[in-house]
mmCIF file of C-alpha atoms in Angstrom:
data_model
loop_
_atom_site.group_PDB
_atom_site.id
_atom_site.type_symbol
_atom_site.label_atom_id
_atom_site.label_comp_id
_atom_site.label_asym_id
_atom_site.label_seq_id
_atom_site.Cartn_x
_atom_site.Cartn_y
_atom_site.Cartn_z
ATOM 1 C CA MET A 88 37.617 -18.939 -82.217
ATOM 2 C CA THR A 89 38.471 -16.228 -84.620
ATOM 3 C CA ALA A 90 40.929 -13.830 -83.144
ATOM 4 C CA PRO A 91 41.271 -10.240 -84.195
ATOM 5 C CA ASP A 92 44.762 -10.914 -85.506
ATOM 6 C CA ASP A 93 43.408 -13.567 -87.796
ATOM 7 C CA ILE A 94 40.976 -11.105 -89.204
ATOM 8 C CA ALA A 95 43.569 -8.459 -89.661
ATOM 9 C CA SER A 96 45.760 -10.865 -91.559
ATOM 10 C CA ASP A 97 43.093 -11.333 -94.150
ATOM 11 C CA GLU A 98 43.787 -9.641 -97.384
ATOM 12 C CA GLU A 99 42.058 -6.317 -97.377
ATOM 13 C CA PRO A 100 39.891 -5.676 -100.372
ATOM 14 C CA PHE A 101 41.492 -3.348 -102.813
ATOM 15 C CA ASP A 102 44.159 -2.204 -100.464
ATOM 16 C CA GLY A 103 41.684 -0.292 -98.403
ATOM 17 C CA PRO A 104 42.704 0.514 -94.894
ATOM 18 C CA SER A 105 41.656 -1.935 -92.276
ATOM 19 C CA ALA A 106 39.336 -0.832 -89.552
ATOM 20 C CA LEU A 107 41.473 -2.888 -87.222
ATOM 21 C CA ASP A 108 44.450 -0.734 -88.010
ATOM 22 C CA ASP A 109 42.601 2.502 -87.575
ATOM 23 C CA PRO A 110 42.904 3.723 -84.014
ATOM 24 C CA THR A 111 40.067 6.160 -84.518
ATOM 25 C CA VAL A 112 37.668 3.380 -85.212
ATOM 26 C CA VAL A 113 37.389 1.900 -81.915
ATOM 27 C CA LEU A 114 35.121 -0.915 -82.579
ATOM 28 C CA PRO A 115 33.273 -1.930 -85.426
ATOM 29 C CA VAL A 116 29.999 -2.670 -86.278
ATOM 30 C CA PRO A 117 26.643 -3.098 -85.532
ATOM 31 C CA ALA A 118 26.557 -1.827 -82.305
ATOM 32 C CA PRO A 119 28.436 -1.089 -79.513
ATOM 33 C CA GLY A 120 27.813 -1.507 -76.080
ATOM 34 C CA ARG A 121 28.276 -4.168 -73.833
ATOM 35 C CA PRO A 122 27.565 -6.550 -71.661
ATOM 36 C CA GLY A 123 28.485 -7.913 -68.622
ATOM 37 C CA LEU A 124 25.307 -9.108 -67.936
ATOM 38 C CA ALA A 125 24.042 -11.694 -66.328
ATOM 39 C CA PRO A 126 22.574 -12.276 -63.280
ATOM 40 C CA ALA A 127 25.077 -13.266 -60.773
ATOM 41 C CA ARG A 128 28.393 -11.927 -61.857
ATOM 42 C CA SER A 129 27.521 -8.603 -63.257
ATOM 43 C CA THR A 130 25.670 -5.437 -62.610
ATOM 44 C CA MET A 131 25.614 -4.712 -66.328
ATOM 45 C CA GLY A 132 22.504 -6.728 -67.045
ATOM 46 C CA ASP A 133 20.512 -3.994 -68.721
ATOM 47 C CA THR A 134 23.479 -2.847 -70.736
ATOM 48 C CA GLN A 135 24.237 -6.314 -71.973
ATOM 49 C CA ARG A 136 20.618 -6.954 -72.754
ATOM 50 C CA TRP A 137 20.566 -3.791 -74.845
ATOM 51 C CA LEU A 138 23.772 -4.619 -76.677
ATOM 52 C CA LEU A 139 22.824 -8.177 -77.519
ATOM 53 C CA SER A 140 19.429 -6.903 -78.642
ATOM 54 C CA PHE A 141 21.228 -4.340 -80.783
ATOM 55 C CA TYR A 142 23.230 -7.124 -82.400
ATOM 56 C CA ARG A 143 20.056 -9.086 -82.915
ATOM 57 C CA THR A 144 18.268 -6.150 -84.534
ATOM 58 C CA SER A 145 21.240 -5.542 -86.797
ATOM 59 C CA GLU A 146 21.247 -9.174 -87.901
ATOM 60 C CA ILE A 147 17.528 -9.042 -88.655
ATOM 61 C CA SER A 148 18.014 -5.911 -90.733
ATOM 62 C CA GLY A 149 20.916 -7.564 -92.538
ATOM 63 C CA ALA A 150 18.775 -10.577 -93.385
ATOM 64 C CA LEU A 151 16.017 -8.363 -94.766
ATOM 65 C CA PHE A 152 18.475 -6.277 -96.754
ATOM 66 C CA PHE A 153 20.231 -9.210 -98.372
ATOM 67 C CA GLY A 154 16.928 -10.938 -98.918
ATOM 68 C CA ARG A 155 15.745 -7.951 -100.928
ATOM 69 C CA LEU A 156 18.963 -7.925 -102.901
ATOM 70 C CA ALA A 157 18.722 -11.633 -103.611
ATOM 71 C CA ARG A 158 15.202 -11.156 -104.867
ATOM 72 C CA ALA A 159 16.320 -8.383 -107.205
ATOM 73 C CA GLN A 160 19.008 -10.563 -108.784
ATOM 74 C CA ARG A 161 18.740 -12.976 -111.639
ATOM 75 C CA PRO A 162 19.577 -16.587 -110.771
ATOM 76 C CA GLY A 163 23.336 -17.120 -110.752
ATOM 77 C CA PRO A 164 26.381 -17.180 -108.477
ATOM 78 C CA ILE A 165 25.759 -13.731 -106.983
ATOM 79 C CA GLN A 166 22.176 -14.550 -106.132
ATOM 80 C CA GLN A 167 23.287 -17.858 -104.682
ATOM 81 C CA ASP A 168 25.780 -16.160 -102.372
ATOM 82 C CA LEU A 169 23.298 -13.444 -101.438
ATOM 83 C CA THR A 170 20.793 -16.142 -100.527
ATOM 84 C CA HIS A 171 23.374 -17.894 -98.370
ATOM 85 C CA HIS A 172 24.274 -14.549 -96.817
ATOM 86 C CA PHE A 173 20.758 -13.550 -95.826
ATOM 87 C CA ALA A 174 20.077 -17.040 -94.482
ATOM 88 C CA ASP A 175 23.154 -16.655 -92.263
ATOM 89 C CA GLU A 176 22.010 -13.263 -91.014
ATOM 90 C CA ALA A 177 18.598 -14.643 -90.121
ATOM 91 C CA GLN A 178 20.245 -17.504 -88.249
ATOM 92 C CA HIS A 179 22.450 -15.048 -86.386
ATOM 93 C CA ALA A 180 19.389 -13.191 -85.182
ATOM 94 C CA ARG A 181 18.055 -16.499 -83.920
ATOM 95 C CA TYR A 182 21.355 -17.259 -82.179
ATOM 96 C CA TRP A 183 21.134 -13.949 -80.323
ATOM 97 C CA THR A 184 17.554 -14.680 -79.355
ATOM 98 C CA ASP A 185 18.647 -18.061 -78.023
ATOM 99 C CA CYS A 186 21.579 -16.459 -76.232
ATOM 100 C CA LEU A 187 19.345 -13.923 -74.509
ATOM 101 C CA THR A 188 16.987 -16.713 -73.512
ATOM 102 C CA GLU A 189 19.895 -18.663 -72.045
ATOM 103 C CA LEU A 190 20.811 -15.555 -70.086
ATOM 104 C CA ASP A 191 17.296 -15.579 -68.750
ATOM 105 C CA THR A 192 16.139 -12.423 -70.423
ATOM 106 C CA GLU A 193 14.283 -11.347 -73.529
ATOM 107 C CA PRO A 194 15.324 -9.264 -76.529
ATOM 108 C CA LEU A 195 14.489 -5.592 -76.532
ATOM 109 C CA LYS A 196 12.571 -4.214 -79.476
ATOM 110 C CA LEU A 197 14.859 -1.583 -80.943
ATOM 111 C CA GLY A 198 13.494 0.658 -83.631
ATOM 112 C CA VAL A 199 16.499 1.569 -85.671
ATOM 113 C CA ALA A 200 19.250 -0.754 -86.781
ATOM 114 C CA TYR A 201 22.836 0.264 -87.340
ATOM 115 C CA GLN A 202 22.390 -0.263 -91.067
ATOM 116 C CA ASP A 203 19.656 2.349 -91.243
ATOM 117 C CA GLN A 204 22.108 5.043 -90.218
ATOM 118 C CA TYR A 205 24.705 3.539 -92.498
ATOM 119 C CA LEU A 206 22.853 4.142 -95.724
ATOM 120 C CA ALA A 207 21.843 7.599 -94.576
ATOM 121 C CA ALA A 208 25.484 8.562 -94.131
ATOM 122 C CA ALA A 209 26.934 6.714 -97.097
ATOM 123 C CA GLY A 210 24.247 7.598 -99.580
ATOM 124 C CA LEU A 211 22.314 5.214 -101.756
ATOM 125 C CA PRO A 212 24.561 2.668 -103.475
ATOM 126 C CA ALA A 213 24.292 3.219 -107.220
ATOM 127 C CA ASN A 214 24.714 -0.354 -108.417
ATOM 128 C CA LEU A 215 25.485 -3.885 -107.305
ATOM 129 C CA MET A 216 29.216 -3.184 -107.098
ATOM 130 C CA GLU A 217 28.566 -0.326 -104.685
ATOM 131 C CA VAL A 218 26.194 -2.485 -102.662
ATOM 132 C CA LEU A 219 28.946 -5.066 -102.299
ATOM 133 C CA ALA A 220 31.494 -2.362 -101.510
ATOM 134 C CA ILE A 221 29.388 -1.061 -98.636
ATOM 135 C CA THR A 222 28.765 -4.638 -97.559
ATOM 136 C CA SER A 223 32.482 -5.391 -97.429
ATOM 137 C CA VAL A 224 33.071 -2.387 -95.198
ATOM 138 C CA PHE A 225 30.094 -3.165 -93.004
ATOM 139 C CA GLU A 226 30.985 -6.829 -92.580
ATOM 140 C CA ARG A 227 34.490 -5.929 -91.464
ATOM 141 C CA ARG A 228 32.979 -3.540 -88.966
ATOM 142 C CA VAL A 229 30.775 -6.323 -87.646
ATOM 143 C CA ILE A 230 33.445 -8.957 -87.297
ATOM 144 C CA ASN A 231 35.798 -6.493 -85.650
ATOM 145 C CA GLN A 232 33.097 -5.505 -83.198
ATOM 146 C CA TYR A 233 32.396 -9.114 -82.358
ATOM 147 C CA ALA A 234 36.121 -9.826 -82.032
ATOM 148 C CA ARG A 235 36.455 -6.850 -79.722
ATOM 149 C CA HIS A 236 33.547 -8.085 -77.661
ATOM 150 C CA LEU A 237 35.242 -11.455 -77.301
ATOM 151 C CA THR A 238 38.185 -9.823 -75.545
ATOM 152 C CA VAL A 239 36.018 -8.655 -72.673
ATOM 153 C CA PRO A 240 36.987 -10.670 -69.615
ATOM 154 C CA GLU A 241 34.553 -13.040 -67.954
ATOM 155 C CA LEU A 242 32.036 -13.178 -70.714
ATOM 156 C CA GLU A 243 29.173 -15.522 -70.130
ATOM 157 C CA PRO A 244 29.742 -18.790 -72.007
ATOM 158 C CA ALA A 245 26.568 -18.245 -74.009
ATOM 159 C CA VAL A 246 27.851 -14.919 -75.288
ATOM 160 C CA THR A 247 31.284 -16.297 -76.128
ATOM 161 C CA ARG A 248 29.747 -19.249 -77.914
ATOM 162 C CA THR A 249 27.387 -17.069 -79.912
ATOM 163 C CA LEU A 250 30.036 -14.551 -80.916
ATOM 164 C CA THR A 251 32.395 -17.318 -81.993
ATOM 165 C CA ARG A 252 29.748 -19.124 -83.975
ATOM 166 C CA ILE A 253 28.642 -16.009 -85.809
ATOM 167 C CA MET A 254 32.187 -14.882 -86.563
ATOM 168 C CA GLN A 255 32.822 -18.082 -88.462
ATOM 169 C CA ASP A 256 30.042 -17.145 -90.847
ATOM 170 C CA GLU A 257 31.144 -13.530 -91.014
ATOM 171 C CA ARG A 258 34.526 -14.594 -92.310
ATOM 172 C CA TRP A 259 32.817 -16.277 -95.226
ATOM 173 C CA HIS A 260 30.723 -13.159 -95.809
ATOM 174 C CA ILE A 261 33.861 -11.058 -96.115
ATOM 175 C CA SER A 262 35.463 -13.650 -98.352
ATOM 176 C CA TRP A 263 32.669 -13.999 -100.884
ATOM 177 C CA VAL A 264 32.066 -10.269 -101.114
ATOM 178 C CA ARG A 265 35.773 -9.599 -101.592
ATOM 179 C CA GLN A 266 35.934 -12.161 -104.378
ATOM 180 C CA ALA A 267 32.827 -10.746 -106.035
ATOM 181 C CA LEU A 268 34.338 -7.266 -105.961
ATOM 182 C CA LYS A 269 37.515 -8.565 -107.525
ATOM 183 C CA ASN A 270 35.501 -10.223 -110.226
ATOM 184 C CA MET A 271 33.669 -6.961 -110.854
ATOM 185 C CA SER A 272 36.876 -4.985 -111.233
ATOM 186 C CA ALA A 273 37.073 -5.915 -114.887
ATOM 187 C CA GLU A 274 33.616 -4.533 -115.538
ATOM 188 C CA TYR A 275 33.629 -1.459 -113.312
ATOM 189 C CA GLY A 276 37.321 -0.701 -113.206
ATOM 190 C CA ARG A 277 39.624 -1.423 -110.311
ATOM 191 C CA ASP A 278 40.018 2.241 -109.412
ATOM 192 C CA THR A 279 36.267 2.737 -109.338
ATOM 193 C CA VAL A 280 35.844 -0.222 -107.021
ATOM 194 C CA LYS A 281 38.607 1.002 -104.734
ATOM 195 C CA ALA A 282 37.117 4.485 -104.666
ATOM 196 C CA ALA A 283 33.729 3.081 -103.674
ATOM 197 C CA VAL A 284 35.231 1.034 -100.856
ATOM 198 C CA ARG A 285 37.105 4.052 -99.542
ATOM 199 C CA ARG A 286 34.043 6.283 -99.745
ATOM 200 C CA PHE A 287 32.044 3.796 -97.708
ATOM 201 C CA GLU A 288 34.871 3.397 -95.221
ATOM 202 C CA ARG A 289 34.679 7.110 -94.551
ATOM 203 C CA ALA A 290 30.931 6.845 -94.005
ATOM 204 C CA ASP A 291 31.482 3.837 -91.784
ATOM 205 C CA ARG A 292 33.832 5.755 -89.512
ATOM 206 C CA GLU A 293 31.333 8.582 -89.315
ATOM 207 C CA VAL A 294 28.433 6.344 -88.373
ATOM 208 C CA TYR A 295 30.469 4.347 -85.942
ATOM 209 C CA ALA A 296 31.680 7.437 -84.146
ATOM 210 C CA ALA A 297 28.135 8.775 -83.983
ATOM 211 C CA THR A 298 26.857 5.464 -82.660
ATOM 212 C CA ILE A 299 29.531 5.296 -80.011
ATOM 213 C CA SER A 300 28.791 8.850 -78.999
ATOM 214 C CA GLU A 301 25.049 8.279 -78.809
ATOM 215 C CA HIS A 302 25.368 5.118 -76.761
ATOM 216 C CA GLU A 303 28.493 5.976 -74.828
ATOM 217 C CA GLU A 304 27.153 4.781 -71.512
ATOM 218 C CA ARG A 305 26.223 1.443 -72.992
ATOM 219 C CA VAL A 306 29.415 0.877 -74.916
ATOM 220 C CA SER A 307 32.010 2.238 -72.542
ATOM 221 C CA PHE A 308 31.951 -0.952 -70.577
ATOM 222 C CA ILE A 309 32.962 -3.117 -73.491
ATOM 223 C CA LEU A 310 35.483 -0.579 -74.698
ATOM 224 C CA ASP A 311 37.074 -0.234 -71.294
ATOM 225 C CA ARG A 312 37.049 -3.913 -70.533
ATOM 226 C CA ALA A 313 38.297 -4.919 -73.931
ATOM 227 C CA GLY A 314 40.996 -2.298 -73.739
ATOM 228 C CA SER A 315 42.191 -3.484 -70.374
ATOM 229 C CA ALA A 316 42.349 -7.039 -71.632
ATOM 230 C CA ARG A 317 44.838 -6.204 -74.330
ATOM 231 C CA MET E 288 16.278 2.879 -127.151
ATOM 232 C CA SER E 289 14.321 4.398 -124.315
ATOM 233 C CA ALA E 290 12.237 2.391 -121.905
ATOM 234 C CA PRO E 291 8.491 2.961 -121.922
ATOM 235 C CA VAL E 292 7.799 5.379 -119.085
ATOM 236 C CA GLY E 293 4.823 3.336 -117.943
ATOM 237 C CA GLU E 294 6.975 0.254 -117.544
ATOM 238 C CA VAL E 295 9.489 2.068 -115.391
ATOM 239 C CA VAL E 296 6.794 3.627 -113.223
ATOM 240 C CA GLY E 297 5.069 0.268 -112.946
ATOM 241 C CA ARG E 298 8.256 -1.423 -111.839
ATOM 242 C CA ILE E 299 8.900 1.273 -109.260
ATOM 243 C CA ALA E 300 5.390 0.852 -107.907
ATOM 244 C CA GLU E 301 5.828 -2.914 -107.782
ATOM 245 C CA VAL E 302 9.118 -2.814 -105.901
ATOM 246 C CA LEU E 303 7.844 -0.185 -103.486
ATOM 247 C CA ARG E 304 4.560 -2.066 -103.138
ATOM 248 C CA ARG E 305 2.477 0.982 -103.909
ATOM 249 C CA PRO E 306 -0.489 1.344 -106.236
ATOM 250 C CA VAL E 307 0.593 2.781 -109.563
ATOM 251 C CA ALA E 308 -1.791 5.682 -108.995
ATOM 252 C CA ALA E 309 0.266 6.663 -105.974
ATOM 253 C CA VAL E 310 3.460 6.792 -107.999
ATOM 254 C CA GLN E 311 3.432 10.043 -109.916
ATOM 255 C CA PHE E 312 6.346 11.847 -111.527
ATOM 256 C CA ASP E 313 6.428 14.449 -108.809
ATOM 257 C CA THR E 314 6.075 11.936 -105.969
ATOM 258 C CA GLU E 315 8.978 12.161 -103.564
ATOM 259 C CA LEU E 316 10.748 8.830 -103.181
ATOM 260 C CA ALA E 317 11.057 9.411 -99.462
ATOM 261 C CA ALA E 318 7.288 9.656 -99.246
ATOM 262 C CA ILE E 319 6.592 6.254 -100.743
ATOM 263 C CA ALA E 320 9.592 4.162 -99.704
ATOM 264 C CA PRO E 321 9.278 2.679 -96.237
ATOM 265 C CA ASP E 322 13.041 2.654 -95.759
ATOM 266 C CA SER E 323 16.303 3.069 -97.621
ATOM 267 C CA PHE E 324 16.693 -0.691 -98.043
ATOM 268 C CA VAL E 325 13.704 -0.686 -100.352
ATOM 269 C CA LEU E 326 15.257 2.091 -102.404
ATOM 270 C CA VAL E 327 18.403 -0.002 -102.800
ATOM 271 C CA GLU E 328 16.271 -2.865 -104.049
ATOM 272 C CA MET E 329 14.512 -0.520 -106.468
ATOM 273 C CA VAL E 330 17.804 0.820 -107.839
ATOM 274 C CA ILE E 331 19.189 -2.682 -108.387
ATOM 275 C CA GLU E 332 15.937 -4.009 -109.796
ATOM 276 C CA LEU E 333 15.573 -1.223 -112.358
ATOM 277 C CA GLN E 334 19.113 -1.693 -113.643
ATOM 278 C CA ASP E 335 18.562 -5.392 -114.086
ATOM 279 C CA GLU E 336 15.132 -4.966 -115.625
ATOM 280 C CA PHE E 337 16.057 -2.289 -118.132
ATOM 281 C CA GLY E 338 19.651 -3.263 -118.813
ATOM 282 C CA VAL E 339 21.241 -0.053 -117.590
ATOM 283 C CA ARG E 340 23.865 0.834 -115.046
ATOM 284 C CA PHE E 341 23.670 3.772 -112.665
ATOM 285 C CA GLU E 342 26.788 5.520 -111.458
ATOM 286 C CA HIS E 343 27.589 7.062 -108.112
ATOM 287 C CA ASP E 344 27.074 10.615 -109.344
ATOM 288 C CA ASP E 345 23.559 9.738 -110.524
ATOM 289 C CA MET E 346 22.319 9.079 -107.016
ATOM 290 C CA ALA E 347 22.537 12.628 -105.699
ATOM 291 C CA GLY E 348 19.914 13.746 -108.192
ATOM 292 C CA LEU E 349 17.295 11.158 -107.316
ATOM 293 C CA HIS E 350 14.527 12.765 -105.312
ATOM 294 C CA THR E 351 11.318 12.019 -107.168
ATOM 295 C CA VAL E 352 9.872 9.225 -109.267
ATOM 296 C CA GLY E 353 10.359 11.468 -112.297
ATOM 297 C CA ASP E 354 14.076 11.704 -111.512
ATOM 298 C CA VAL E 355 14.320 7.910 -111.554
ATOM 299 C CA VAL E 356 12.407 7.586 -114.804
ATOM 300 C CA ALA E 357 14.597 10.235 -116.425
ATOM 301 C CA LEU E 358 17.739 8.479 -115.229
ATOM 302 C CA VAL E 359 16.645 5.139 -116.661
ATOM 303 C CA GLU E 360 15.858 6.799 -119.982
ATOM 304 C CA ARG E 361 19.151 8.672 -120.007
ATOM 305 C CA ARG E 362 21.128 5.533 -119.290
ATOM 306 C CA ARG E 363 19.201 3.580 -121.923
ATOM 307 C CA VAL E 364 20.316 5.923 -124.663
ATOM 308 C CA SER E 365 23.852 6.556 -123.463
#
């Protein structure tokens, strides 16, 4: 299992601040909320169903986004990694579907994914470097959110298994994007790359705070439980 | 060297999956793009296709198809 400390020990891209170290960014990523779920042990069934569906929707949107990017690229290493990335995201959506099935429920159809709000707040990325910069910030948000979710006590085994499995892939996502950004520093300029990452980190905090606020009732459970587990 | 306007408009229409007739200079991007992900694809695709690079400051001025065409042309000559 990937622990939050392991994630935090990863080298941060371009010295940008880590979401894990930022106390104002309570959790990261795709969506907040939580869980408890399940039939016998928890009264949080609807909340968990919503949260896992939120994760699932976010993964679907991620797959579509990276699929579009892969299509727009010429064949080469970047396209190869983008292809791998969107295949992972699609698989993650399937894992969440399977997880919900194992929990004896069905996914909710949610209209708007976390990423939709993300681009609205961050603005349209101007080029591939900026796309990867926003991706690096977003992926850290995701893995931190999943890591935070894992700290909730008495998670159903299916949820723990799914979070753990997905986080293994997410670590590779962060790794390849970080390396690609480093490689692009020569072309775009290191300062420009760092500035892009920081700009998107600011947008990320904004969207995350708004998401938490909008879905406070759904996410407070995971925040409270995770907090008490620390 | 500037890119033929028709080629840029055609590429925009292709990426956005709209008939070329629906992609006029004064057409608002928000009116023909189903979501922002498609706009990202369009931005990346145009840079690759026409050998240009957009910068962060360019994005704030992109509202219409004409804005995009003008940006591609400006970057082609700069």
